[in-house]
């Protein structure tokens, strides 16, 4: 018994330490749980509503929303406690509005710099925090309709099969987030990237994207390019040009002309074929016939 008592005595500090560790672990676990962010997206220039999920809705007497700048710093945005509004940062004064009934905050005229992690902190009438939720705001902006341009040059290969080598460019502006160029209906193994460029605007932080590729083809190919969610017009490259068609038409016209010429010449030759000894006699008859017909007309 004695030994057991001493053991118990010895265990006391260990137990309290364990309890502390367990408490800490639980705390981390609970705060870790609330760290699974709720994701919301906003379109550049439009508005978005931060809805604070609260499991203790009836107890909530106050609420504020802050932006997480880094692990230590938060930027208070807007909130209320009981019937009073909390002082709003001038930068957000015009753009934000808290809805006390719905425990939400509307933010207008969203810019790319609004993107990031936010906390929504709700508390009861004793200033005790009841809920802390994380809301991750993502901003999107549609790219302009891409401009597609082409510059093809012909490369002869073998017996008349002409391969064209086309330089295709695709560009669009004003999108977010950064995106890549996709070439619709082009065989990727036949394309090679010549130039790949993208840059973010200093002010709006939106992206301008420009890509140039080389593509070889020997038959008509319809091509368009897409950046983000927008698609360019479709253009046709490597057309069996209208040039041969013109040539074919010309050849036909010339042929017809030549045939006509030959026909005329042949007829003339038949009529005035040089006299042979056999039809010397007949010739007189023809001449006479000619004379007769001439006379008849007169
Ligand atoms: C929100 O997005 C992040 C990654 O961006 C993801 O880890 C998280 O699971 C998402 N949350 C929800 C609720 O979908
Ligand atoms: C929206 O915000 C941009 C800057 O982010 C500003 O230039 C523009 O004037 C704002 N528009 C409105 C209607 O407030
Ligand atoms: C083009 O550039 C963008 C951004 O710099 C990059 O994400 C993409 O992978 C590049 N594409 C190719 C094919 O190099
Ligand atoms: C954009 O930012 C860069 C570096 O921060 C600066 O050199 C450049 O002048 C800025 N351009 C404009 C148009 O403000
Ligand atoms: C895209 O790059 C091509 C090739 O360098 C260039 O000719 C064209 O002007 C660029 N377009 C834009 C919109 O920057
Ligand atoms: C290209 O598009 C045109 C018109 O949209 C269509 O008539 C033609 O068949 C298409 N050609 C190919 C090779 O898909």
GROMACS .gro file of C-alpha atoms and ligand atoms in nm:
model
  382
    1UNK     CA    1   0.000   0.000   0.000
    2UNK     CA    2   0.276   0.236   0.102
    3UNK     CA    3   0.458   0.185  -0.214
    4UNK     CA    4   0.145   0.250  -0.410
    5UNK     CA    5   0.090   0.578  -0.225
    6UNK     CA    6   0.440   0.694  -0.299
    7UNK     CA    7   0.386   0.599  -0.660
    8UNK     CA    8   0.071   0.807  -0.664
    9UNK     CA    9   0.257   1.100  -0.514
   10UNK     CA   10   0.529   1.061  -0.771
   11UNK     CA   11   0.278   1.043  -1.050
   12UNK     CA   12   0.101   1.373  -0.964
   13UNK     CA   13   0.328   1.612  -1.157
   14UNK     CA   14   0.338   1.369  -1.447
   15UNK     CA   15  -0.041   1.355  -1.448
   16UNK     CA   16  -0.085   1.731  -1.451
   17UNK     CA   17   0.173   1.757  -1.726
   18UNK     CA   18  -0.015   1.494  -1.923
   19UNK     CA   19  -0.340   1.679  -1.863
   20UNK     CA   20  -0.180   1.997  -1.992
   21UNK     CA   21  -0.047   1.821  -2.299
   22UNK     CA   22  -0.385   1.664  -2.365
   23UNK     CA   23  -0.557   2.000  -2.322
   24UNK     CA   24  -0.309   2.162  -2.558
   25UNK     CA   25  -0.354   1.883  -2.809
   26UNK     CA   26  -0.730   1.920  -2.788
   27UNK     CA   27  -0.697   2.294  -2.835
   28UNK     CA   28  -0.478   2.248  -3.138
   29UNK     CA   29  -0.716   1.988  -3.270
   30UNK     CA   30  -1.018   2.215  -3.234
   31UNK     CA   31  -0.840   2.514  -3.379
   32UNK     CA   32  -0.704   2.283  -3.649
   33UNK     CA   33  -1.060   2.183  -3.728
   34UNK     CA   34  -1.171   2.540  -3.777
   35UNK     CA   35  -0.875   2.589  -4.011
   36UNK     CA   36  -1.043   2.399  -4.294
   37UNK     CA   37  -1.142   2.707  -4.487
   38UNK     CA   38  -1.471   2.769  -4.652
   39UNK     CA   39  -1.396   2.871  -5.009
   40UNK     CA   40  -1.572   3.154  -5.183
   41UNK     CA   41  -1.499   3.311  -5.520
   42UNK     CA   42  -1.564   3.660  -5.646
   43UNK     CA   43  -1.548   3.812  -5.991
   44UNK     CA   44  -1.323   4.115  -6.026
   45UNK     CA   45  -1.523   4.435  -5.979
   46UNK     CA   46  -1.827   4.252  -5.848
   47UNK     CA   47  -1.936   4.192  -5.490
   48UNK     CA   48  -1.919   3.893  -5.261
   49UNK     CA   49  -2.080   3.798  -4.932
   50UNK     CA   50  -1.886   3.646  -4.645
   51UNK     CA   51  -2.126   3.425  -4.453
   52UNK     CA   52  -2.009   3.337  -4.105
   53UNK     CA   53  -2.117   2.987  -4.013
   54UNK     CA   54  -2.216   2.982  -3.649
   55UNK     CA   55  -2.308   2.682  -3.444
   56UNK     CA   56  -2.418   2.908  -3.157
   57UNK     CA   57  -2.629   3.147  -3.356
   58UNK     CA   58  -2.862   3.242  -3.068
   59UNK     CA   59  -2.568   3.335  -2.847
   60UNK     CA   60  -2.401   3.561  -3.099
   61UNK     CA   61  -2.403   3.922  -2.984
   62UNK     CA   62  -2.114   4.046  -3.187
   63UNK     CA   63  -1.907   3.960  -3.489
   64UNK     CA   64  -1.614   4.088  -3.686
   65UNK     CA   65  -1.429   3.992  -4.000
   66UNK     CA   66  -1.057   4.031  -4.039
   67UNK     CA   67  -0.810   3.955  -4.313
   68UNK     CA   68  -0.515   3.733  -4.230
   69UNK     CA   69  -0.206   3.914  -4.353
   70UNK     CA   70   0.039   3.658  -4.218
   71UNK     CA   71   0.046   3.419  -3.924
   72UNK     CA   72   0.067   3.701  -3.672
   73UNK     CA   73  -0.102   4.003  -3.825
   74UNK     CA   74  -0.468   4.043  -3.899
   75UNK     CA   75  -0.640   4.337  -4.061
   76UNK     CA   76  -0.973   4.427  -3.906
   77UNK     CA   77  -1.230   4.499  -4.173
   78UNK     CA   78  -1.578   4.540  -4.033
   79UNK     CA   79  -1.799   4.418  -3.748
   80UNK     CA   80  -2.050   4.495  -3.479
   81UNK     CA   81  -2.108   4.436  -3.111
   82UNK     CA   82  -2.466   4.431  -2.989
   83UNK     CA   83  -2.638   4.724  -3.156
   84UNK     CA   84  -2.319   4.917  -3.221
   85UNK     CA   85  -2.100   4.913  -3.528
   86UNK     CA   86  -1.731   4.871  -3.486
   87UNK     CA   87  -1.505   5.135  -3.640
   88UNK     CA   88  -1.443   5.042  -4.002
   89UNK     CA   89  -1.111   5.097  -4.180
   90UNK     CA   90  -1.145   5.389  -4.422
   91UNK     CA   91  -1.030   5.162  -4.706
   92UNK     CA   92  -1.331   4.936  -4.644
   93UNK     CA   93  -1.583   5.195  -4.528
   94UNK     CA   94  -1.756   5.234  -4.864
   95UNK     CA   95  -1.713   4.878  -4.983
   96UNK     CA   96  -1.830   4.670  -4.690
   97UNK     CA   97  -2.156   4.627  -4.507
   98UNK     CA   98  -2.232   4.393  -4.219
   99UNK     CA   99  -2.567   4.221  -4.192
  100UNK     CA  100  -2.634   4.160  -3.823
  101UNK     CA  101  -2.928   3.930  -3.882
  102UNK     CA  102  -2.755   3.703  -4.127
  103UNK     CA  103  -2.412   3.725  -3.966
  104UNK     CA  104  -2.258   3.814  -4.296
  105UNK     CA  105  -2.061   4.088  -4.462
  106UNK     CA  106  -2.091   4.210  -4.817
  107UNK     CA  107  -1.780   4.343  -4.990
  108UNK     CA  108  -1.821   4.534  -5.315
  109UNK     CA  109  -1.591   4.618  -5.608
  110UNK     CA  110  -1.362   4.324  -5.547
  111UNK     CA  111  -1.002   4.362  -5.663
  112UNK     CA  112  -0.730   4.101  -5.695
  113UNK     CA  113  -0.567   4.229  -5.375
  114UNK     CA  114  -0.880   4.126  -5.181
  115UNK     CA  115  -0.790   3.763  -5.246
  116UNK     CA  116  -0.678   3.575  -4.937
  117UNK     CA  117  -0.776   3.421  -4.607
  118UNK     CA  118  -1.028   3.585  -4.378
  119UNK     CA  119  -1.143   3.507  -4.024
  120UNK     CA  120  -1.493   3.551  -3.909
  121UNK     CA  121  -1.504   3.586  -3.531
  122UNK     CA  122  -1.835   3.562  -3.349
  123UNK     CA  123  -1.879   3.617  -2.977
  124UNK     CA  124  -2.145   3.616  -2.709
  125UNK     CA  125  -2.255   3.884  -2.460
  126UNK     CA  126  -1.957   3.812  -2.234
  127UNK     CA  127  -1.712   3.882  -2.519
  128UNK     CA  128  -1.641   3.512  -2.533
  129UNK     CA  129  -1.559   3.386  -2.877
  130UNK     CA  130  -1.817   3.132  -2.984
  131UNK     CA  131  -1.697   3.061  -3.339
  132UNK     CA  132  -1.392   3.139  -3.543
  133UNK     CA  133  -1.423   3.038  -3.905
  134UNK     CA  134  -1.181   3.070  -4.191
  135UNK     CA  135  -1.303   3.191  -4.527
  136UNK     CA  136  -1.074   3.174  -4.828
  137UNK     CA  137  -1.159   3.428  -5.097
  138UNK     CA  138  -1.049   3.360  -5.452
  139UNK     CA  139  -1.081   3.621  -5.724
  140UNK     CA  140  -1.137   3.550  -6.091
  141UNK     CA  141  -1.144   3.773  -6.396
  142UNK     CA  142  -1.238   3.662  -6.744
  143UNK     CA  143  -0.977   3.712  -7.015
  144UNK     CA  144  -1.061   3.921  -7.319
  145UNK     CA  145  -1.152   3.722  -7.632
  146UNK     CA  146  -0.810   3.605  -7.756
  147UNK     CA  147  -0.667   3.757  -8.069
  148UNK     CA  148  -0.533   3.495  -8.309
  149UNK     CA  149  -0.294   3.583  -8.589
  150UNK     CA  150  -0.117   3.368  -8.844
  151UNK     CA  151   0.174   3.399  -9.078
  152UNK     CA  152   0.230   3.103  -9.310
  153UNK     CA  153   0.508   3.037  -9.556
  154UNK     CA  154   0.521   2.752  -9.804
  155UNK     CA  155   0.790   2.490  -9.801
  156UNK     CA  156   0.797   2.263 -10.105
  157UNK     CA  157   0.854   1.897 -10.043
  158UNK     CA  158   0.868   1.618 -10.296
  159UNK     CA  159   0.630   1.599 -10.590
  160UNK     CA  160   0.403   1.896 -10.546
  161UNK     CA  161   0.302   1.820 -10.187
  162UNK     CA  162   0.354   2.160 -10.031
  163UNK     CA  163   0.398   2.177  -9.655
  164UNK     CA  164   0.318   2.508  -9.498
  165UNK     CA  165   0.499   2.633  -9.195
  166UNK     CA  166   0.272   2.858  -8.991
  167UNK     CA  167   0.357   3.091  -8.709
  168UNK     CA  168   0.049   3.134  -8.491
  169UNK     CA  169   0.011   3.393  -8.216
  170UNK     CA  170  -0.256   3.410  -7.950
  171UNK     CA  171  -0.297   3.683  -7.690
  172UNK     CA  172  -0.550   3.803  -7.436
  173UNK     CA  173  -0.558   4.060  -7.159
  174UNK     CA  174  -0.716   4.134  -6.823
  175UNK     CA  175  -0.758   3.785  -6.679
  176UNK     CA  176  -0.701   3.639  -6.337
  177UNK     CA  177  -0.556   3.406  -6.221
  178UNK     CA  178  -0.267   3.348  -6.459
  179UNK     CA  179  -0.357   3.100  -6.729
  180UNK     CA  180  -0.207   2.918  -7.024
  181UNK     CA  181  -0.279   2.912  -7.395
  182UNK     CA  182  -0.454   2.607  -7.536
  183UNK     CA  183  -0.460   2.548  -7.911
  184UNK     CA  184  -0.786   2.389  -8.010
  185UNK     CA  185  -0.772   2.120  -8.280
  186UNK     CA  186  -0.394   2.127  -8.321
  187UNK     CA  187  -0.190   1.814  -8.284
  188UNK     CA  188   0.038   1.900  -7.990
  189UNK     CA  189   0.318   1.682  -8.126
  190UNK     CA  190   0.335   1.901  -8.437
  191UNK     CA  191   0.358   2.228  -8.250
  192UNK     CA  192   0.665   2.395  -8.116
  193UNK     CA  193   0.658   2.695  -7.887
  194UNK     CA  194   0.852   2.992  -8.019
  195UNK     CA  195   0.755   3.249  -7.761
  196UNK     CA  196   0.570   3.233  -7.432
  197UNK     CA  197   0.506   3.549  -7.243
  198UNK     CA  198   0.285   3.662  -6.958
  199UNK     CA  199   0.289   3.961  -6.729
  200UNK     CA  200   0.076   4.101  -6.449
  201UNK     CA  201  -0.044   4.457  -6.453
  202UNK     CA  202   0.108   4.663  -6.171
  203UNK     CA  203  -0.219   4.814  -6.062
  204UNK     CA  204  -0.495   4.568  -6.139
  205UNK     CA  205  -0.270   4.260  -6.099
  206UNK     CA  206  -0.449   4.104  -6.396
  207UNK     CA  207  -0.257   3.906  -6.656
  208UNK     CA  208  -0.169   3.961  -7.019
  209UNK     CA  209  -0.073   3.642  -7.198
  210UNK     CA  210   0.089   3.596  -7.536
  211UNK     CA  211   0.212   3.278  -7.699
  212UNK     CA  212   0.357   3.211  -8.043
  213UNK     CA  213   0.397   2.864  -8.189
  214UNK     CA  214   0.511   2.704  -8.513
  215UNK     CA  215   0.286   2.451  -8.682
  216UNK     CA  216   0.345   2.256  -9.001
  217UNK     CA  217   0.055   2.128  -9.207
  218UNK     CA  218  -0.021   2.010  -9.558
  219UNK     CA  219  -0.401   2.019  -9.548
  220UNK     CA  220  -0.660   2.273  -9.438
  221UNK     CA  221  -0.677   2.299  -9.062
  222UNK     CA  222  -0.922   2.497  -8.853
  223UNK     CA  223  -0.758   2.647  -8.551
  224UNK     CA  224  -0.860   2.859  -8.254
  225UNK     CA  225  -0.696   2.929  -7.922
  226UNK     CA  226  -0.832   2.948  -7.570
  227UNK     CA  227  -0.704   3.137  -7.268
  228UNK     CA  228  -0.886   3.074  -6.943
  229UNK     CA  229  -1.252   3.041  -7.035
  230UNK     CA  230  -1.253   3.246  -7.355
  231UNK     CA  231  -1.198   3.119  -7.708
  232UNK     CA  232  -1.079   3.310  -8.014
  233UNK     CA  233  -1.235   3.313  -8.359
  234UNK     CA  234  -1.159   3.009  -8.575
  235UNK     CA  235  -0.924   3.059  -8.864
  236UNK     CA  236  -0.825   2.815  -9.137
  237UNK     CA  237  -0.461   2.760  -9.211
  238UNK     CA  238  -0.287   2.556  -9.482
  239UNK     CA  239  -0.574   2.600  -9.721
  240UNK     CA  240  -0.528   2.434 -10.059
  241UNK     CA  241  -0.499   2.785 -10.183
  242UNK     CA  242  -0.730   2.938 -10.437
  243UNK     CA  243  -0.410   2.994 -10.643
  244UNK     CA  244  -0.414   2.644 -10.804
  245UNK     CA  245  -0.784   2.684 -10.875
  246UNK     CA  246  -0.709   3.000 -11.073
  247UNK     CA  247  -0.434   2.815 -11.255
  248UNK     CA  248  -0.666   2.524 -11.333
  249UNK     CA  249  -0.931   2.763 -11.467
  250UNK     CA  250  -0.669   2.941 -11.675
  251UNK     CA  251  -0.541   2.611 -11.810
  252UNK     CA  252  -0.893   2.504 -11.904
  253UNK     CA  253  -0.960   2.834 -12.080
  254UNK     CA  254  -0.629   2.813 -12.266
  255UNK     CA  255  -0.698   2.449 -12.357
  256UNK     CA  256  -1.045   2.531 -12.488
  257UNK     CA  257  -0.899   2.819 -12.683
  258UNK     CA  258  -0.621   2.603 -12.827
  259UNK     CA  259  -0.869   2.328 -12.917
  260UNK     CA  260  -1.088   2.582 -13.091
  261UNK     CA  261  -0.787   2.712 -13.278
  262UNK     CA  262  -0.686   2.362 -13.384
  263UNK     CA  263  -1.043   2.290 -13.491
  264UNK     CA  264  -1.056   2.605 -13.703
  265UNK     CA  265  -0.715   2.534 -13.854
  266UNK     CA  266  -0.813   2.173 -13.932
  267UNK     CA  267  -1.132   2.284 -14.103
  268UNK     CA  268  -0.944   2.541 -14.305
  269UNK     CA  269  -0.684   2.284 -14.401
  270UNK     CA  270  -0.954   2.038 -14.512
  271UNK     CA  271  -1.122   2.297 -14.731
  272UNK     CA  272  -0.804   2.421 -14.887
  273UNK     CA  273  -0.603   2.110 -14.893
  274UNK     CA  274  -0.340   2.113 -15.162
  275UNK     CA  275  -0.458   1.939 -15.480
  276UNK     CA  276  -0.338   1.587 -15.542
  277UNK     CA  277  -0.314   1.422 -15.885
  278UNK     CA  278  -0.615   1.204 -15.800
  279UNK     CA  279  -0.864   1.479 -15.734
  280UNK     CA  280  -0.737   1.725 -15.996
  281UNK     CA  281  -1.056   1.664 -16.190
  282UNK     CA  282  -1.276   1.687 -15.884
  283UNK     CA  283  -1.120   2.022 -15.802
  284UNK     CA  284  -1.277   2.184 -16.103
  285UNK     CA  285  -1.614   2.055 -15.990
  286UNK     CA  286  -1.567   2.205 -15.646
  287UNK     CA  287  -1.460   2.533 -15.793
  288UNK     CA  288  -1.755   2.525 -16.026
  289UNK     CA  289  -1.988   2.439 -15.736
  290UNK     CA  290  -1.842   2.734 -15.551
  291UNK     CA  291  -1.907   2.959 -15.845
  292UNK     CA  292  -2.262   2.831 -15.876
  293UNK     CA  293  -2.338   2.895 -15.511
  294UNK     CA  294  -2.185   3.241 -15.535
  295UNK     CA  295  -2.392   3.318 -15.840
  296UNK     CA  296  -2.708   3.187 -15.674
  297UNK     CA  297  -2.655   3.431 -15.381
  298UNK     CA  298  -2.609   3.722 -15.621
  299LIG     C1  299  -1.075   2.523  -5.006
  299LIG     O1  300  -0.961   2.519  -5.090
  299LIG     C2  301  -0.847   2.465  -5.031
  299LIG     C3  302  -0.734   2.472  -5.128
  299LIG     O2  303  -0.737   2.590  -5.199
  299LIG     C4  304  -0.874   2.320  -4.992
  299LIG     O3  305  -0.761   2.268  -4.924
  299LIG     C5  306  -0.994   2.314  -4.900
  299LIG     O4  307  -1.025   2.180  -4.873
  299LIG     C6  308  -1.113   2.380  -4.964
  299LIG     N1  309  -1.222   2.383  -4.870
  299LIG     C7  310  -1.343   2.340  -4.900
  299LIG     C8  311  -1.445   2.349  -4.792
  299LIG     O5  312  -1.372   2.295  -5.010
  300LIG     C1  313  -1.335   4.988  -5.782
  300LIG     O1  314  -1.201   4.973  -5.740
  300LIG     C2  315  -1.107   5.029  -5.828
  300LIG     C3  316  -0.968   5.000  -5.771
  300LIG     O2  317  -0.959   4.875  -5.718
  300LIG     C4  318  -1.129   5.178  -5.843
  300LIG     O3  319  -1.037   5.231  -5.936
  300LIG     C5  320  -1.271   5.201  -5.891
  300LIG     O4  321  -1.295   5.340  -5.894
  300LIG     C6  322  -1.368   5.135  -5.796
  300LIG     N1  323  -1.502   5.148  -5.850
  300LIG     C7  324  -1.605   5.187  -5.778
  300LIG     C8  325  -1.736   5.194  -5.847
  300LIG     O5  326  -1.594   5.218  -5.661
  301LIG     C1  327   0.424   2.938  -7.069
  301LIG     O1  328   0.439   3.030  -6.963
  301LIG     C2  329   0.354   3.006  -6.853
  301LIG     C3  330   0.378   3.114  -6.752
  301LIG     O2  331   0.506   3.166  -6.756
  301LIG     C4  332   0.384   2.867  -6.796
  301LIG     O3  333   0.296   2.841  -6.689
  301LIG     C5  334   0.361   2.765  -6.904
  301LIG     O4  335   0.393   2.637  -6.856
  301LIG     C6  336   0.448   2.798  -7.023
  301LIG     N1  337   0.416   2.701  -7.126
  301LIG     C7  338   0.508   2.639  -7.193
  301LIG     C8  339   0.458   2.535  -7.286
  301LIG     O5  340   0.627   2.661  -7.181
  302LIG     C1  341   0.547   4.858  -6.238
  302LIG     O1  342   0.632   4.819  -6.132
  302LIG     C2  343   0.769   4.815  -6.167
  302LIG     C3  344   0.847   4.761  -6.051
  302LIG     O2  345   0.774   4.762  -5.934
  302LIG     C4  346   0.814   4.954  -6.207
  302LIG     O3  347   0.949   4.951  -6.245
  302LIG     C5  348   0.730   5.005  -6.322
  302LIG     O4  349   0.764   5.139  -6.354
  302LIG     C6  350   0.582   4.999  -6.286
  302LIG     N1  351   0.505   5.034  -6.403
  302LIG     C7  352   0.397   5.111  -6.398
  302LIG     C8  353   0.328   5.136  -6.525
  302LIG     O5  354   0.357   5.161  -6.294
  303LIG     C1  355   0.260   3.873  -7.898
  303LIG     O1  356   0.387   3.831  -7.944
  303LIG     C2  357   0.408   3.849  -8.083
  303LIG     C3  358   0.542   3.788  -8.116
  303LIG     O2  359   0.645   3.844  -8.040
  303LIG     C4  360   0.401   3.996  -8.116
  303LIG     O3  361   0.416   4.014  -8.254
  303LIG     C5  362   0.264   4.050  -8.073
  303LIG     O4  363   0.260   4.189  -8.095
  303LIG     C6  364   0.239   4.021  -7.926
  303LIG     N1  365   0.104   4.058  -7.896
  303LIG     C7  366   0.071   4.125  -7.785
  303LIG     C8  367  -0.072   4.158  -7.769
  303LIG     O5  368   0.153   4.154  -7.701
  304LIG     C1  369  -1.335   2.443  -9.113
  304LIG     O1  370  -1.447   2.524  -9.084
  304LIG     C2  371  -1.532   2.546  -9.194
  304LIG     C3  372  -1.640   2.642  -9.154
  304LIG     O2  373  -1.661   2.643  -9.018
  304LIG     C4  374  -1.589   2.412  -9.240
  304LIG     O3  375  -1.673   2.431  -9.351
  304LIG     C5  376  -1.475   2.319  -9.276
  304LIG     O4  377  -1.525   2.190  -9.308
  304LIG     C6  378  -1.377   2.306  -9.161
  304LIG     N1  379  -1.260   2.232  -9.208
  304LIG     C7  380  -1.202   2.136  -9.138
  304LIG     C8  381  -1.083   2.075  -9.198
  304LIG     O5  382  -1.248   2.099  -9.032
   0.00000   0.00000   0.00000
